[in-house]
XYZ file of C-alpha atoms in Angstrom:
724
model
C 98.942 123.734 113.119
C 101.105 120.659 113.316
C 103.679 119.154 115.572
C 105.545 117.117 113.027
C 108.718 116.384 114.997
C 111.064 117.217 112.181
C 114.253 119.196 111.829
C 112.641 121.102 108.993
C 109.687 123.331 109.711
C 107.602 125.829 107.844
C 108.215 129.555 107.904
C 106.482 132.012 110.197
C 104.234 133.394 107.493
C 102.449 130.040 107.259
C 101.180 130.342 110.842
C 97.614 131.513 111.280
C 96.049 131.374 114.736
C 92.331 131.058 115.401
C 90.598 134.051 116.975
C 91.651 134.668 120.570
C 88.701 134.868 122.953
C 88.914 137.402 125.788
C 87.646 136.310 129.199
C 87.382 137.849 132.666
C 89.546 137.149 135.676
C 86.936 135.073 137.497
C 86.586 132.783 134.477
C 90.348 132.305 134.250
C 90.577 131.274 137.891
C 87.787 128.778 137.247
C 89.643 127.311 134.267
C 92.695 126.510 136.387
C 90.610 125.266 139.310
C 91.518 128.101 141.690
C 89.341 130.400 143.777
C 89.353 134.117 143.082
C 91.168 135.882 145.969
C 88.984 138.210 148.014
C 91.413 141.043 147.351
C 90.749 140.794 143.623
C 87.524 142.039 142.115
C 85.723 140.482 139.166
C 87.749 142.485 136.681
C 86.572 142.715 133.115
C 89.037 142.030 130.346
C 91.510 144.884 130.047
C 93.253 145.418 126.741
C 96.589 147.195 126.809
C 98.068 149.020 123.878
C 101.508 149.956 122.646
C 101.449 153.302 124.404
C 103.538 154.144 127.459
C 102.477 152.785 130.817
C 103.889 152.282 134.266
C 106.848 149.893 133.850
C 106.430 146.658 135.765
C 108.943 144.287 134.199
C 111.245 146.648 132.380
C 113.591 143.840 131.368
C 113.301 140.132 130.751
C 115.730 139.498 133.582
C 113.497 141.406 135.976
C 110.648 139.055 135.146
C 112.888 135.978 135.411
C 114.009 137.143 138.856
C 110.373 137.273 139.976
C 109.772 133.784 138.578
C 112.818 132.325 140.279
C 111.740 133.774 143.597
C 108.247 132.318 143.144
C 109.554 128.880 142.162
C 111.632 128.284 145.259
C 110.777 124.982 146.937
C 108.859 123.888 143.841
C 109.589 121.107 141.351
C 109.750 123.599 138.509
C 112.748 125.170 136.821
C 113.219 127.978 134.330
C 114.703 127.864 130.869
C 115.765 131.200 129.401
C 116.621 131.423 125.728
C 120.329 130.833 125.316
C 120.661 128.460 128.270
C 120.632 125.330 126.101
C 121.954 126.691 122.844
C 119.879 126.243 119.727
C 116.463 124.660 120.023
C 116.306 122.040 117.337
C 117.418 123.565 114.055
C 114.909 126.369 114.001
C 116.020 129.597 112.393
C 112.865 131.529 113.188
C 111.918 132.957 116.555
C 108.509 131.363 116.241
C 109.602 128.140 117.887
C 111.821 129.729 120.539
C 110.030 131.128 123.591
C 111.923 133.665 125.662
C 111.211 131.708 128.838
C 109.971 128.170 129.440
C 109.027 126.421 132.667
C 109.720 122.699 132.981
C 109.728 120.006 135.657
C 113.005 118.752 137.066
C 112.000 115.170 136.357
C 111.660 115.999 132.652
C 114.819 117.983 131.825
C 115.292 119.809 128.565
C 117.466 117.950 126.087
C 120.882 119.323 125.177
C 120.692 117.448 121.859
C 119.455 119.823 119.182
C 117.617 117.021 117.398
C 115.683 115.871 120.438
C 112.578 117.014 122.235
C 112.141 120.505 123.577
C 108.488 121.418 123.484
C 107.479 118.024 124.830
C 109.487 118.692 127.994
C 108.021 122.009 129.107
C 104.990 123.002 131.173
C 104.492 126.599 129.983
C 106.034 128.863 127.319
C 106.406 132.607 127.890
C 106.793 135.420 125.375
C 108.453 138.670 126.455
C 107.726 142.098 124.954
C 109.434 142.820 121.637
C 109.473 146.407 120.409
C 109.944 145.191 116.822
C 106.521 143.570 116.824
C 103.099 145.126 117.158
C 100.838 144.347 120.082
C 98.757 142.104 117.839
C 101.813 140.205 116.608
C 103.051 139.652 120.145
C 99.672 138.306 121.212
C 99.534 135.959 118.237
C 103.009 134.619 118.899
C 102.286 134.034 122.580
C 99.068 132.251 121.619
C 100.995 130.125 119.122
C 103.339 129.026 121.900
C 100.387 127.718 123.892
C 99.067 125.840 120.883
C 102.499 124.369 120.085
C 102.750 123.139 123.650
C 99.317 121.536 123.463
C 100.398 119.708 120.313
C 103.691 118.522 121.774
C 102.012 117.375 124.997
C 99.044 115.165 124.064
C 98.838 114.173 127.713
C 97.702 117.724 128.542
C 93.983 118.388 128.266
C 94.689 122.130 128.235
C 97.796 124.342 128.304
C 98.798 127.742 129.692
C 100.891 130.573 128.273
C 101.978 134.091 129.110
C 102.878 137.338 127.345
C 104.913 139.736 129.482
C 104.536 143.381 128.506
C 106.252 146.327 130.226
C 102.947 147.418 131.760
C 100.808 144.258 131.790
C 100.579 140.484 131.746
C 98.481 138.495 129.265
C 97.481 135.013 130.473
C 96.498 132.351 127.914
C 94.507 129.149 128.302
C 94.220 126.746 125.364
C 92.261 123.523 124.786
C 90.324 121.835 122.005
C 87.747 124.626 122.265
C 90.199 127.382 121.342
C 92.493 129.998 122.906
C 91.321 132.214 125.768
C 93.113 135.350 127.003
C 93.023 137.523 130.104
C 94.894 140.862 130.039
C 95.761 142.484 133.377
C 97.688 145.689 134.055
C 97.031 145.957 137.789
C 99.773 144.399 139.896
C 97.276 143.668 142.670
C 95.475 141.387 140.221
C 98.168 139.819 138.069
C 100.653 138.890 140.793
C 98.175 136.649 142.694
C 97.141 135.077 139.394
C 100.777 134.473 138.416
C 101.293 132.721 141.759
C 98.146 130.657 141.185
C 99.384 129.651 137.723
C 102.718 128.500 139.135
C 100.955 126.487 141.857
C 98.818 124.952 139.144
C 101.877 123.964 137.115
C 103.671 122.649 140.190
C 101.048 120.129 141.218
C 97.420 120.824 140.530
C 97.899 120.363 136.814
C 97.636 116.629 137.487
C 93.877 117.064 137.178
C 94.544 118.405 133.703
C 96.408 115.290 132.543
C 95.051 112.346 130.589
C 95.729 109.410 132.963
C 95.736 107.008 130.003
C 98.574 108.901 128.276
C 101.519 109.148 130.666
C 104.932 110.663 129.990
C 107.881 108.399 130.651
C 110.070 110.174 133.190
C 113.266 111.618 131.758
C 112.174 111.157 128.154
C 109.718 112.379 125.547
C 107.996 108.974 125.310
C 104.483 108.072 126.456
C 102.807 105.030 127.961
C 99.415 104.664 126.257
C 96.558 102.581 127.644
C 93.121 101.485 126.461
C 91.145 101.162 129.725
C 87.876 100.163 128.047
C 89.080 98.643 124.802
C 86.456 97.296 122.431
C 86.960 95.659 119.062
C 85.395 93.142 116.739
C 88.661 91.194 116.554
C 88.234 89.014 119.608
C 89.218 91.296 122.499
C 86.735 91.374 125.343
C 85.168 94.749 126.075
C 86.610 96.195 129.256
C 89.994 94.491 128.845
C 92.712 97.013 129.679
C 95.645 97.164 127.280
C 98.808 99.258 127.621
C 101.592 100.053 125.152
C 104.737 101.400 126.869
C 107.297 103.899 125.583
C 105.405 105.122 122.509
C 106.922 107.820 120.304
C 104.778 110.860 119.560
C 105.046 110.889 115.792
C 102.659 113.605 114.708
C 100.002 115.945 116.057
C 98.004 118.894 114.751
C 94.983 121.169 115.075
C 94.745 121.648 118.845
C 91.606 123.747 118.407
C 89.464 121.158 116.670
C 90.065 117.452 116.942
C 93.615 117.467 118.357
C 94.662 114.511 116.260
C 97.878 112.857 117.378
C 99.728 109.730 116.301
C 101.892 107.642 118.610
C 103.902 104.614 117.544
C 104.655 101.585 119.675
C 107.700 99.938 118.133
C 109.347 97.183 120.192
C 112.947 96.572 119.205
C 112.689 92.793 118.874
C 109.347 92.136 117.165
C 108.312 94.105 114.079
C 104.976 92.288 113.982
C 104.077 93.888 117.320
C 104.340 97.448 115.994
C 101.181 99.449 116.681
C 100.046 102.872 115.525
C 97.811 104.701 117.993
C 95.587 107.537 116.870
C 93.947 110.019 119.248
C 91.415 112.702 118.487
C 88.565 114.612 120.097
C 84.967 114.409 118.957
C 81.786 115.840 120.406
C 79.906 113.630 122.831
C 77.194 111.493 121.231
C 78.580 112.167 117.737
C 78.888 109.144 115.486
C 82.496 107.987 115.292
C 82.614 107.410 111.537
C 86.102 105.967 111.166
C 85.584 103.339 113.847
C 82.257 102.283 112.322
C 83.654 102.108 108.790
C 86.712 100.066 109.772
C 84.510 97.726 111.803
C 82.252 97.198 108.781
C 85.166 96.621 106.406
C 86.704 93.956 108.656
C 83.423 92.493 109.956
C 84.000 89.080 108.327
C 87.726 88.969 108.942
C 90.693 91.161 107.949
C 90.020 92.794 104.597
C 93.079 92.953 102.330
C 94.889 96.242 101.739
C 92.999 98.128 104.474
C 94.569 99.117 107.783
C 93.473 96.782 110.579
C 91.959 98.026 113.825
C 93.032 96.289 117.042
C 91.264 98.393 119.657
C 88.910 101.316 119.816
C 88.228 103.244 122.999
C 86.494 106.357 124.266
C 88.754 108.008 126.845
C 86.263 109.654 129.159
C 89.105 110.408 131.593
C 90.370 113.018 129.102
C 87.077 114.706 128.301
C 87.221 118.432 127.659
C 83.927 120.254 128.011
C 81.503 118.654 125.589
C 84.301 116.794 123.805
C 85.559 113.278 124.499
C 88.859 111.774 123.398
C 88.643 108.712 121.160
C 91.523 106.352 120.495
C 92.172 103.701 117.847
C 95.000 101.181 117.876
C 96.007 100.111 114.383
C 97.995 97.059 113.478
C 99.719 97.990 110.233
C 102.880 99.963 109.664
C 104.649 101.187 106.560
C 105.873 104.117 104.501
C 103.826 106.411 102.284
C 103.347 106.243 98.510
C 106.050 108.831 97.851
C 108.659 106.581 99.465
C 108.455 104.156 96.528
C 111.803 103.807 94.798
C 111.166 102.533 91.264
C 108.593 102.893 88.477
C 107.690 99.229 88.952
C 106.892 99.800 92.616
C 104.855 102.897 91.792
C 102.860 101.211 89.024
C 102.155 98.100 91.098
C 101.002 100.270 94.005
C 98.723 102.269 91.699
C 97.134 99.104 90.335
C 96.569 97.711 93.823
C 95.049 101.024 94.925
C 92.536 100.875 92.075
C 91.789 97.249 92.913
C 91.150 97.797 96.627
C 89.005 100.931 96.184
C 86.973 99.115 93.528
C 86.532 96.042 95.723
C 85.616 98.076 98.813
C 82.875 99.657 96.747
C 81.495 96.333 95.502
C 82.089 94.200 98.622
C 81.441 96.668 101.448
C 79.727 99.688 99.846
C 82.507 101.946 101.136
C 84.095 104.975 99.466
C 87.359 106.325 100.881
C 86.946 109.884 99.513
C 90.390 111.180 100.466
C 92.935 109.298 98.372
C 96.332 111.014 98.502
C 99.970 109.897 98.718
C 99.812 109.912 102.521
C 96.751 107.713 102.830
C 98.317 105.001 100.644
C 100.835 103.159 102.770
C 103.473 100.763 101.468
C 103.711 97.570 103.446
C 107.148 96.087 104.093
C 107.738 92.516 102.942
C 108.022 91.041 106.440
C 104.474 92.204 107.168
C 102.949 91.264 103.823
C 103.610 87.545 104.067
C 101.942 87.094 107.457
C 98.525 88.593 106.855
C 95.566 86.246 106.603
C 92.613 87.929 104.979
C 88.896 87.435 104.604
C 88.200 84.639 102.130
C 85.073 86.340 100.776
C 86.888 89.504 99.711
C 87.060 89.991 95.965
C 90.307 91.872 95.217
C 93.051 90.156 93.260
C 96.210 92.238 93.257
C 98.799 92.657 90.583
C 101.496 90.354 91.939
C 99.006 87.470 91.797
C 98.141 88.409 88.213
C 101.803 88.208 87.243
C 102.617 85.132 89.318
C 99.886 82.557 90.114
C 102.030 81.306 93.009
C 101.556 84.569 94.880
C 98.690 84.750 97.425
C 95.482 86.141 95.956
C 95.192 88.920 98.523
C 98.859 89.890 98.746
C 99.074 93.632 98.246
C 102.040 95.931 98.639
C 99.779 98.736 99.887
C 97.146 99.337 102.500
C 94.734 102.241 102.846
C 94.546 104.361 105.973
C 92.496 107.305 107.229
C 88.833 106.542 106.678
C 87.814 109.662 108.604
C 86.095 110.943 105.458
C 84.968 107.504 104.339
C 81.370 107.059 103.236
C 79.214 104.035 104.029
C 76.825 103.895 101.093
C 74.439 101.720 103.113
C 73.974 104.497 105.666
C 71.213 107.089 105.247
C 73.723 109.946 105.361
C 73.928 111.786 102.021
C 77.174 111.635 100.067
C 77.038 115.304 99.108
C 80.222 116.630 100.705
C 83.125 117.837 98.608
C 86.032 116.235 100.423
C 89.650 115.748 99.498
C 93.233 116.958 99.507
C 94.050 119.823 97.111
C 96.103 118.715 94.112
C 94.836 115.137 94.512
C 91.097 115.738 94.805
C 89.198 114.724 91.654
C 88.436 117.684 89.405
C 84.668 117.101 89.473
C 84.719 116.895 93.277
C 86.533 120.212 93.471
C 84.035 121.715 91.029
C 81.031 120.188 92.797
C 79.485 119.178 89.477
C 80.283 117.149 86.330
C 83.197 118.487 84.326
C 82.415 120.772 81.418
C 81.505 118.822 78.291
C 82.513 120.543 75.074
C 80.864 119.468 71.800
C 83.990 117.537 70.792
C 84.396 115.584 74.017
C 86.146 112.263 73.372
C 85.264 109.029 75.187
C 87.961 106.392 74.622
C 87.117 102.759 74.151
C 88.328 99.941 76.351
C 92.004 99.367 75.544
C 92.703 96.118 73.713
C 94.527 93.470 75.720
C 97.354 91.406 74.326
C 96.970 87.643 74.293
C 98.921 87.229 77.548
C 97.084 90.043 79.306
C 93.675 88.766 78.213
C 94.447 85.268 79.485
C 95.435 86.687 82.878
C 92.363 88.894 82.998
C 89.944 86.123 82.099
C 91.478 83.791 84.682
C 91.308 86.243 87.589
C 88.362 88.484 86.686
C 85.894 86.358 84.687
C 82.921 88.398 85.919
C 84.514 91.625 84.687
C 85.212 90.130 81.282
C 81.519 89.252 80.952
C 80.376 92.624 82.264
C 82.560 94.638 79.917
C 82.334 92.270 76.967
C 81.919 93.868 73.605
C 83.555 96.427 71.380
C 83.453 99.709 73.243
C 84.676 101.907 70.455
C 85.658 105.550 70.969
C 82.854 108.092 70.770
C 82.639 111.845 70.356
C 80.192 114.356 71.759
C 78.193 114.508 74.999
C 74.680 113.314 75.593
C 72.108 115.610 77.189
C 72.069 114.079 80.661
C 70.918 116.601 83.268
C 73.512 117.535 85.889
C 72.506 115.695 89.080
C 73.042 116.893 92.662
C 76.674 116.417 93.581
C 77.768 113.107 95.055
C 81.139 111.458 95.434
C 81.678 108.538 93.045
C 84.042 105.596 92.873
C 85.616 107.129 89.766
C 86.649 110.130 91.849
C 88.754 107.920 94.117
C 90.357 106.433 91.016
C 91.243 109.865 89.650
C 92.795 110.860 92.985
C 95.019 107.801 92.688
C 96.137 108.957 89.244
C 97.096 112.398 90.555
C 99.090 110.634 93.251
C 101.024 108.648 90.628
C 101.555 111.753 88.488
C 102.945 113.636 91.483
C 105.417 110.814 92.187
C 106.487 110.662 88.544
C 106.905 114.391 87.904
C 109.073 114.794 90.976
C 111.218 111.708 90.373
C 114.800 111.982 89.185
C 116.800 108.764 88.591
C 119.907 108.026 90.621
C 122.958 109.380 88.858
C 120.855 111.251 86.314
C 121.537 114.807 85.241
C 119.549 117.578 86.848
C 116.474 118.420 84.809
C 114.096 120.885 86.477
C 110.326 120.588 86.413
C 108.670 122.872 83.883
C 107.285 125.866 85.758
C 104.083 125.710 83.716
C 103.391 122.110 84.718
C 104.241 122.860 88.343
C 101.932 125.867 88.397
C 99.121 123.837 86.800
C 99.328 121.243 89.574
C 99.348 123.712 92.449
C 96.014 124.620 94.120
C 94.925 128.127 93.163
C 93.172 130.589 95.463
C 91.845 134.054 94.734
C 92.251 135.035 98.381
C 93.428 133.315 101.565
C 94.409 129.676 101.134
C 91.309 128.359 102.841
C 88.586 126.067 101.572
C 88.609 124.359 98.216
C 90.830 125.959 95.562
C 89.085 128.553 93.414
C 90.618 127.449 90.125
C 91.829 124.144 88.720
C 94.534 124.104 86.067
C 95.360 120.408 86.146
C 93.981 119.790 82.660
C 97.119 121.631 81.539
C 99.060 118.617 82.805
C 96.730 116.024 81.290
C 96.722 117.522 77.773
C 100.537 117.368 77.366
C 100.411 113.747 78.493
C 97.709 113.063 75.876
C 100.072 114.538 73.283
C 102.892 112.344 74.680
C 104.982 115.418 75.474
C 108.409 114.309 76.663
C 109.208 117.354 78.781
C 106.876 116.570 81.673
C 108.928 113.789 83.230
C 112.666 113.508 83.726
C 114.289 112.084 80.551
C 115.420 109.091 82.589
C 111.765 108.160 83.081
C 110.477 109.122 79.628
C 109.322 105.521 79.077
C 106.474 106.254 81.504
C 105.003 108.877 79.177
C 103.202 106.226 77.112
C 101.473 104.907 80.227
C 100.339 108.362 81.295
C 99.257 109.168 77.736
C 96.669 106.390 77.874
C 95.721 107.199 81.475
C 95.263 110.916 80.771
C 93.105 110.132 77.746
C 90.956 107.907 79.951
C 90.337 110.394 82.778
C 90.044 113.634 80.792
C 86.298 113.317 80.065
C 83.542 113.086 82.646
C 81.622 109.897 81.872
C 78.446 111.465 83.190
C 78.088 112.782 79.630
C 78.600 109.380 77.986
C 75.542 108.131 76.099
C 75.893 104.392 76.748
C 74.989 102.758 80.059
C 78.201 100.746 80.385
C 80.407 103.834 80.367
C 78.276 105.227 83.178
C 78.847 102.193 85.388
C 80.492 103.149 88.717
C 83.553 101.000 88.018
C 84.049 101.806 84.325
C 86.908 104.249 84.964
C 88.621 101.683 87.185
C 88.153 99.035 84.499
C 89.759 101.092 81.772
C 92.623 102.229 84.024
C 93.401 98.741 85.295
C 93.465 97.343 81.764
C 95.846 100.101 80.692
C 98.186 99.423 83.605
C 98.125 95.632 83.249
C 98.904 95.824 79.541
C 101.768 98.250 80.196
C 103.237 96.058 82.956
C 103.166 92.887 80.850
C 104.672 94.682 77.869
C 107.472 96.221 79.952
C 107.897 93.536 82.607
C 111.603 93.081 81.876
C 112.396 96.628 80.731
C 115.385 98.166 82.581
C 113.591 101.463 83.294
C 111.019 99.652 85.451
C 113.650 99.063 88.153
C 115.562 102.318 87.759
C 115.698 103.757 91.287
C 114.889 107.382 91.831
C 117.297 109.667 93.636
C 116.608 110.657 97.210
C 116.398 114.312 96.234
C 113.547 115.236 93.946
C 113.564 117.573 90.980
C 113.596 121.329 91.411
C 111.360 123.737 89.545
C 112.819 125.712 86.668
C 113.236 129.479 87.071
C 112.588 129.063 90.782
C 115.658 127.038 91.631
C 116.479 129.239 94.590
C 112.919 129.528 95.866
C 111.380 126.126 95.304
C 112.931 122.782 96.024
C 110.658 119.795 95.709
C 112.610 117.729 98.177
C 112.049 114.678 100.296
C 110.855 116.750 103.226
C 107.572 117.322 101.353
C 107.459 120.864 102.669
C 104.584 121.837 100.426
C 102.081 119.146 101.189
C 103.166 116.316 103.472
C 104.062 115.751 107.065
C 107.655 115.146 107.917
C 108.912 111.640 108.403
C 111.423 112.519 111.086
C 110.429 111.774 114.650
C 113.380 113.339 116.412
C 112.307 116.809 117.421
C 109.034 117.773 118.983
C 108.659 121.319 117.778
C 105.248 121.841 116.220
C 104.680 123.559 112.919
C 101.845 124.652 110.720
C 101.214 124.700 107.040
C 99.876 122.689 104.183
C 98.811 119.117 104.509
C 101.815 117.090 105.556
C 101.884 113.365 106.091
C 104.085 110.761 107.686
C 106.607 108.421 106.171
C 105.381 106.058 108.854
C 101.828 104.789 109.096
C 99.545 107.395 110.565
C 95.806 107.737 110.478
C 95.375 111.390 109.810
C 92.481 112.825 111.782
C 92.284 116.243 110.228
C 88.557 116.807 110.376
C 86.565 118.738 107.836
C 84.747 121.982 108.411
C 81.689 123.304 106.629
C 79.890 126.574 107.142
C 76.252 125.903 107.899
C 73.790 128.648 108.678
C 76.560 131.169 109.270
C 78.568 129.104 111.763
C 81.482 126.819 111.149
C 80.823 123.216 112.124
C 83.627 120.724 111.996
C 83.306 116.961 112.031
C 84.627 116.951 115.552
C 81.373 118.677 116.422
C 82.658 122.113 117.448
C 81.321 125.469 116.305
C 84.117 127.897 115.660
C 85.879 129.971 113.061
C 88.261 128.232 110.671
C 91.979 128.577 111.185
C 95.234 127.473 109.641
C 96.210 126.774 106.086
C 94.187 124.570 103.794
C 94.701 120.918 104.604
C 91.745 118.808 103.585
C 88.445 120.349 102.766
C 84.762 119.617 102.724
C 82.014 121.688 101.166
C 78.367 120.801 101.760
C 75.444 121.551 99.509
C 72.090 123.068 100.381
C 68.935 121.156 99.621
C 68.345 123.401 96.621
C 71.734 122.322 95.247
C 73.280 125.747 95.800
C 76.636 125.876 97.544
C 77.181 126.922 101.105
C 80.335 128.726 102.071
C 83.510 126.718 102.270
C 85.205 125.901 105.548
C 88.560 124.338 106.114
C 89.832 121.309 107.918
């Protein structure tokens, strides 16, 4: 579930709530901090069906009349669907509650592109005869979850389903959704009054005091009351960022990740990206530790910089505590790149920084995707001073010795799945984003080695390229010196227990570049749809529900046409890129676990061969017109599905929206920001029959596949797959 704040949302069929937990009336009163009235017994949960019952609220207006009478002399007002016209641009009823309660100080916006969900206190669903009882319950529960996403200042949220003969009360927090069904007026009327009192004033105890709504707007003031960092800020120094925009939020039942952006109008260097999430108390905060290690000796190039890190105990929820990171860097994602030159340079720099993180800091990212590779704007790039001991040399320095050594057009974000190879924790999780995850990671073992497997040699470098390489990477020239000629056939290496390798991060970068290139259509070019076969080969494939790692992987059916230099994969306007991807596909097709020689089994061999291929291509085509041919804003459609599929800039299949106007949440596939955001979607694995996510909560999985992790047993057999 996501609150992506976009005018384009996913359809209703993509919504999938977690199990709703039934509770008793006494428990519900406890959750809202009220005492059970003496006139009400400790009623057990009562389920109501679709059958006839004694009418209580026969019409929606009858219920609204009761609400209005109860809200007299309170600071709450009622919204009824139709009062404010359309809500955003939603065409489904999923995002449009029948009734909403809001505070007078935070009025609903009349502008269809502005906030709605972020302004309300409770959403109410009224009985619909066209839906089953189960569907009505699910939709009412979704409303509560949407509200929790749109209101990160709320620790928990309330909702209501009004049936003709009953009321269903909902309570939602990071632990899940809880429901109480009551059909006795003696019981539900006092509880309804208690809920309204709670919303009118007592809900203040349910607010995060470090995340405060700005009155009359959908902005938030965000503070770090106990900020700690390795970058020179004293522990305990309070820091506040006013008027932050809520840019993205998702998964209210697990880690409740949300991204807020502080963007002062007059100083772009002061932009900050603030990431919130919940973790279990006493659980190691991996991302904070990894970023601290990366930047321990000064800012490391091409990695997002951490300003503050804080544990917000004031917003604790049960056995969960809110953690908050303030990040210094800001940019757009990989898919925002406009030209082949930009894309190729970014790919090279990605390979360089992942390789250097491995050698300098013993860190693997493990979730490379287009939305974790951010493109830094030029005004930020020039002003970054980096650690002098860091080893990466990026492509602009290779092409121009006057450029700073550590100047990179990209920076990596989201180290939530990062692995510190110096830590005792095993690196045996299968983690990644479908379609970009390395094939061997998805399989959990080395790729199949047929008897005719082909291992390419190191590509020869032209005189100019070799001179550049020897000047900037003398140690690599010595390490990979010699004639590594092509070889056929696998050796008989035993298949080891699964572990994530540096080469896997490199392959994920290649899938990212392929995705950009297949979708790209040049400005002014004729419409040429994507081959349905290539599209289908790229898409994750599931035998059942779209949860866990995909069951099948057809991406070799994209690599083989590239190896054959097939022209139909890319738009004809970008056919000059086929030669580059021909060499790249040949390099990543085999699994070098089966290579007989030691050098090919080096952790950085795949990076070495890929970087040589790219450097040679760039030097050869440095002045070629196609390198600067801008792609159109709209991406290519898919053939034979022109009316059903449109691979457009909204990234509806696998990214988050870039718009920050509306605050209506949505669910669906993994979606990322155009702006910098540290995605905190946490992984889930099924261990011993229970689902355990990296936020530390035991629960059942929910929602569509986003990022996944699969753990292995000690006997190397697989456990069941959970979802993030």
